[in-house]
Amino acid sequence: MRTIILLATSILLMVSAVQAQEKERISKDNSDCSEAIFLTDTIFGPTTAPLGPGNTLEISGARTSPYAFHREHHTVWYEFAAPGTGTFTFTVIPESVDDDYDFLLFQKNTADFCQKIGNREVKPVRSNISRNNKNIGSKTGLRKDAPKSFVNQGPGDDFSKALQVQKGDTLLLVLDNVYEGGKGHTLLLHFDYQKTKEEKPIEKPAKKEPRHHITVTVTDKSSGKPVNADISLKYANNSKKLLEKNNISQLTKKIEPQSEYEIVVNADQYFREIIQAKTSAKDTTIYLNVEMTKIEKGSKLTLKNLHFHPSSASFLRESYPTLRNLLEIMKDHPGLKIAIYGHVNQPLQWKQRSREDFLQELSERRAEAVARYLQRRGISADRMKTEGLSNREMIYPYAKTDEEQSANRRVEIVVLDI
């Protein structure tokens, strides 16, 4: 039999290695016990910062209580199982010494344990809610030489007493960063136990599978401030929703490789936005900053993903979700009147291969094509006016790539009345 010991030098090497990795993403859902991150390794991180108290307020207590946070600030839950019988310790290493992480450690013993936590029916087996100590990098956790099992709020011990565990025990750990603008953390678990003859040797970890995540952040286009919205995610060309969250300004979701998704963002008094996203076979992290345009007189909106065949007013197939979205907006706001402006692509470095009158006519026909789509589906013609702007207001006057040229072939709307 051999005792597995994690040496201090090994910890330093592991911390150095994880700091160079891509950050593990923590979503707002992980702030709830029922969405705890299940750990299969003894190192997790570095992570992104926890994103608030979650969808449900599960923990609160008196300021002097060593068994609960006074209130949740920015929490994340972890779940893991003891691989053997022995002593359990762990270390939380903040990315920034300015972050103050508190923790509660629970021993999970029933299937409805998260519900019991929410009902204040269980107590932690270890806690530490003391003020962060910048002299040690604001670290906290469990340590063998720590004297106390529970440390309450204010100045106090940085680490709590190690925990004796049995093989197969399931533990739930919740971390709470007190401060806004956190930088995330790395979590190191250490199980010191004796390996029996029946236990198989530790196998090398399997080759890491590609990770795919999407993060949607919703902001006001004018102010840049967060906007609470309803966000839904589904596979493109499939009406079944994979996820829908209401009244949030940010969402993070694990997604599949080599898949196409449609994200719909809807907020009160704003134009609904529809965005397409695609993942590859390799690691894919998609960050979408959805800038919402307020529905008010004078506001301008570019109809994203509304594209035309070159030298034509015929819509490309991918344009129809945008057209359907505009139709729904017009139906939802019966007093809304808009001007529809058509634009064409004729970069300034090109030799003039088309007559100016042709460009003008083409831009007019593109604007009229959008109005005709709406009118045929019940939107009154007196709620719309159209105008062609030729190539006078190109986004990329010297467009070179297909993407830039496609962006020049666009339609914009301006709110005339609401």
Short mmCIF file of N, CA and C in Angstrom, two decimals, residues 204-276:
data_model
loop_
_atom_site.label_atom_id
_atom_site.label_comp_id
_atom_site.label_asym_id
_atom_site.label_seq_id
_atom_site.Cartn_x
_atom_site.Cartn_y
_atom_site.Cartn_z
N LYS A 204 -3.98 7.10 -16.97
CA LYS A 204 -3.74 8.42 -17.54
C LYS A 204 -5.06 8.98 -18.06
N PRO A 205 -5.26 10.27 -17.85
CA PRO A 205 -6.52 10.85 -18.33
C PRO A 205 -6.69 10.68 -19.83
N ALA A 206 -7.92 10.44 -20.23
CA ALA A 206 -8.20 10.29 -21.66
C ALA A 206 -7.91 11.59 -22.39
N LYS A 207 -7.71 11.48 -23.66
CA LYS A 207 -7.46 12.67 -24.48
C LYS A 207 -8.62 13.64 -24.34
N LYS A 208 -8.29 14.87 -24.10
CA LYS A 208 -9.30 15.89 -23.87
C LYS A 208 -10.19 16.07 -25.09
N GLU A 209 -11.49 15.99 -24.86
CA GLU A 209 -12.45 16.21 -25.93
C GLU A 209 -12.58 17.71 -26.21
N PRO A 210 -12.83 18.08 -27.44
CA PRO A 210 -13.02 19.51 -27.75
C PRO A 210 -14.18 20.09 -26.94
N ARG A 211 -14.02 21.34 -26.53
CA ARG A 211 -15.06 22.02 -25.77
C ARG A 211 -15.71 23.09 -26.64
N HIS A 212 -17.02 23.20 -26.50
CA HIS A 212 -17.77 24.16 -27.30
C HIS A 212 -18.74 24.90 -26.39
N HIS A 213 -18.58 26.21 -26.31
CA HIS A 213 -19.46 27.03 -25.48
C HIS A 213 -19.88 28.27 -26.26
N ILE A 214 -21.03 28.78 -25.91
CA ILE A 214 -21.48 30.05 -26.47
C ILE A 214 -21.86 30.95 -25.30
N THR A 215 -21.41 32.19 -25.36
CA THR A 215 -21.77 33.19 -24.36
C THR A 215 -22.44 34.35 -25.07
N VAL A 216 -23.66 34.66 -24.64
CA VAL A 216 -24.44 35.76 -25.22
C VAL A 216 -24.53 36.88 -24.18
N THR A 217 -24.08 38.06 -24.54
CA THR A 217 -24.18 39.24 -23.68
C THR A 217 -25.06 40.26 -24.38
N VAL A 218 -26.04 40.82 -23.66
CA VAL A 218 -27.02 41.73 -24.25
C VAL A 218 -26.77 43.14 -23.71
N THR A 219 -26.59 44.11 -24.62
CA THR A 219 -26.36 45.49 -24.21
C THR A 219 -27.21 46.44 -25.05
N ASP A 220 -27.39 47.66 -24.53
CA ASP A 220 -28.06 48.72 -25.27
C ASP A 220 -27.08 49.30 -26.28
N LYS A 221 -27.51 49.42 -27.54
CA LYS A 221 -26.60 49.87 -28.60
C LYS A 221 -26.10 51.29 -28.35
N SER A 222 -26.91 52.14 -27.76
CA SER A 222 -26.53 53.54 -27.54
C SER A 222 -25.65 53.72 -26.32
N SER A 223 -26.06 53.12 -25.19
CA SER A 223 -25.35 53.36 -23.93
C SER A 223 -24.29 52.31 -23.61
N GLY A 224 -24.42 51.12 -24.20
CA GLY A 224 -23.51 50.04 -23.88
C GLY A 224 -23.82 49.34 -22.56
N LYS A 225 -24.89 49.75 -21.87
CA LYS A 225 -25.26 49.16 -20.60
C LYS A 225 -25.98 47.82 -20.80
N PRO A 226 -25.86 46.90 -19.83
CA PRO A 226 -26.56 45.61 -19.95
C PRO A 226 -28.07 45.78 -20.06
N VAL A 227 -28.70 44.91 -20.84
CA VAL A 227 -30.16 44.90 -21.01
C VAL A 227 -30.68 43.53 -20.62
N ASN A 228 -31.64 43.47 -19.72
CA ASN A 228 -32.28 42.20 -19.39
C ASN A 228 -33.23 41.79 -20.51
N ALA A 229 -33.07 40.57 -20.98
CA ALA A 229 -33.83 40.10 -22.15
C ALA A 229 -34.19 38.64 -21.98
N ASP A 230 -35.10 38.18 -22.85
CA ASP A 230 -35.40 36.75 -22.97
C ASP A 230 -34.51 36.19 -24.07
N ILE A 231 -33.71 35.18 -23.74
CA ILE A 231 -32.75 34.62 -24.69
C ILE A 231 -33.11 33.15 -24.92
N SER A 232 -33.28 32.78 -26.19
CA SER A 232 -33.55 31.37 -26.51
C SER A 232 -32.51 30.88 -27.52
N LEU A 233 -32.21 29.58 -27.41
CA LEU A 233 -31.21 28.94 -28.27
C LEU A 233 -31.83 27.70 -28.87
N LYS A 234 -31.68 27.53 -30.19
CA LYS A 234 -32.16 26.33 -30.86
C LYS A 234 -31.24 26.00 -32.02
N TYR A 235 -31.36 24.78 -32.50
CA TYR A 235 -30.64 24.43 -33.71
C TYR A 235 -31.24 25.19 -34.89
N ALA A 236 -30.40 25.65 -35.81
CA ALA A 236 -30.91 26.32 -37.01
C ALA A 236 -31.79 25.33 -37.79
N ASN A 237 -32.87 25.84 -38.38
CA ASN A 237 -33.80 25.03 -39.17
C ASN A 237 -34.50 23.97 -38.32
N ASN A 238 -34.63 24.24 -37.03
CA ASN A 238 -35.33 23.32 -36.14
C ASN A 238 -36.06 24.16 -35.11
N SER A 239 -37.36 24.02 -35.02
CA SER A 239 -38.15 24.89 -34.16
C SER A 239 -38.03 24.54 -32.68
N LYS A 240 -37.47 23.38 -32.35
CA LYS A 240 -37.37 22.96 -30.95
C LYS A 240 -36.30 23.76 -30.23
N LYS A 241 -36.68 24.40 -29.12
CA LYS A 241 -35.74 25.21 -28.35
C LYS A 241 -34.88 24.31 -27.46
N LEU A 242 -33.56 24.56 -27.45
CA LEU A 242 -32.66 23.84 -26.57
C LEU A 242 -32.61 24.48 -25.19
N LEU A 243 -32.79 25.80 -25.16
CA LEU A 243 -32.67 26.53 -23.90
C LEU A 243 -33.40 27.85 -24.03
N GLU A 244 -34.09 28.25 -22.97
CA GLU A 244 -34.70 29.57 -22.93
C GLU A 244 -34.59 30.12 -21.52
N LYS A 245 -34.01 31.32 -21.39
CA LYS A 245 -33.86 31.98 -20.10
C LYS A 245 -34.48 33.37 -20.21
N ASN A 246 -35.17 33.78 -19.15
CA ASN A 246 -35.88 35.04 -19.16
C ASN A 246 -35.24 36.06 -18.23
N ASN A 247 -35.30 37.33 -18.66
CA ASN A 247 -34.88 38.46 -17.83
C ASN A 247 -33.43 38.35 -17.37
N ILE A 248 -32.53 38.07 -18.32
CA ILE A 248 -31.10 38.00 -18.03
C ILE A 248 -30.35 38.81 -19.07
N SER A 249 -29.14 39.25 -18.72
CA SER A 249 -28.32 40.02 -19.65
C SER A 249 -27.15 39.22 -20.18
N GLN A 250 -26.93 38.00 -19.63
CA GLN A 250 -25.84 37.16 -20.13
C GLN A 250 -26.20 35.69 -19.95
N LEU A 251 -25.81 34.89 -20.92
CA LEU A 251 -26.08 33.45 -20.89
C LEU A 251 -24.88 32.71 -21.44
N THR A 252 -24.49 31.63 -20.76
CA THR A 252 -23.43 30.74 -21.26
C THR A 252 -23.98 29.33 -21.33
N LYS A 253 -23.74 28.65 -22.46
CA LYS A 253 -24.30 27.32 -22.67
C LYS A 253 -23.29 26.44 -23.41
N LYS A 254 -23.17 25.20 -22.95
CA LYS A 254 -22.36 24.23 -23.67
C LYS A 254 -23.11 23.78 -24.92
N ILE A 255 -22.43 23.75 -26.07
CA ILE A 255 -23.08 23.39 -27.32
C ILE A 255 -22.30 22.28 -28.01
N GLU A 256 -22.83 21.79 -29.13
CA GLU A 256 -22.27 20.64 -29.82
C GLU A 256 -21.31 21.06 -30.93
N PRO A 257 -20.35 20.20 -31.28
CA PRO A 257 -19.45 20.51 -32.40
C PRO A 257 -20.16 20.38 -33.74
N GLN A 258 -19.65 21.10 -34.72
CA GLN A 258 -20.12 21.02 -36.10
C GLN A 258 -21.65 21.15 -36.19
N SER A 259 -22.16 22.17 -35.52
CA SER A 259 -23.61 22.41 -35.49
C SER A 259 -23.89 23.88 -35.76
N GLU A 260 -25.11 24.15 -36.27
CA GLU A 260 -25.53 25.52 -36.52
C GLU A 260 -26.67 25.86 -35.56
N TYR A 261 -26.60 27.05 -35.00
CA TYR A 261 -27.56 27.47 -33.99
C TYR A 261 -28.21 28.79 -34.36
N GLU A 262 -29.39 29.01 -33.81
CA GLU A 262 -30.08 30.29 -33.95
C GLU A 262 -30.38 30.81 -32.55
N ILE A 263 -29.98 32.05 -32.30
CA ILE A 263 -30.18 32.68 -31.00
C ILE A 263 -31.17 33.83 -31.19
N VAL A 264 -32.23 33.84 -30.39
CA VAL A 264 -33.23 34.90 -30.45
C VAL A 264 -33.17 35.68 -29.14
N VAL A 265 -33.03 36.99 -29.26
CA VAL A 265 -32.95 37.87 -28.09
C VAL A 265 -34.10 38.87 -28.17
N ASN A 266 -34.94 38.88 -27.14
CA ASN A 266 -36.13 39.72 -27.14
C ASN A 266 -36.21 40.48 -25.83
N ALA A 267 -36.26 41.81 -25.93
CA ALA A 267 -36.37 42.66 -24.73
C ALA A 267 -37.47 43.68 -24.94
N ASP A 268 -38.12 44.03 -23.85
CA ASP A 268 -39.21 44.99 -23.90
C ASP A 268 -38.73 46.33 -24.44
N GLN A 269 -39.45 46.89 -25.42
CA GLN A 269 -39.18 48.19 -26.04
C GLN A 269 -37.94 48.18 -26.93
N TYR A 270 -37.47 46.99 -27.32
CA TYR A 270 -36.33 46.88 -28.22
C TYR A 270 -36.70 46.02 -29.43
N PHE A 271 -35.99 46.24 -30.54
CA PHE A 271 -36.16 45.37 -31.70
C PHE A 271 -35.61 43.98 -31.36
N ARG A 272 -36.39 42.96 -31.64
CA ARG A 272 -35.94 41.59 -31.46
C ARG A 272 -34.77 41.29 -32.39
N GLU A 273 -33.78 40.57 -31.89
CA GLU A 273 -32.61 40.22 -32.70
C GLU A 273 -32.54 38.71 -32.89
N ILE A 274 -32.18 38.29 -34.11
CA ILE A 274 -31.95 36.87 -34.42
C ILE A 274 -30.54 36.73 -34.95
N ILE A 275 -29.75 35.85 -34.35
CA ILE A 275 -28.35 35.68 -34.73
C ILE A 275 -28.08 34.22 -35.04
N GLN A 276 -27.29 33.98 -36.08
CA GLN A 276 -26.87 32.64 -36.45
C GLN A 276 -25.45 32.40 -35.96
#
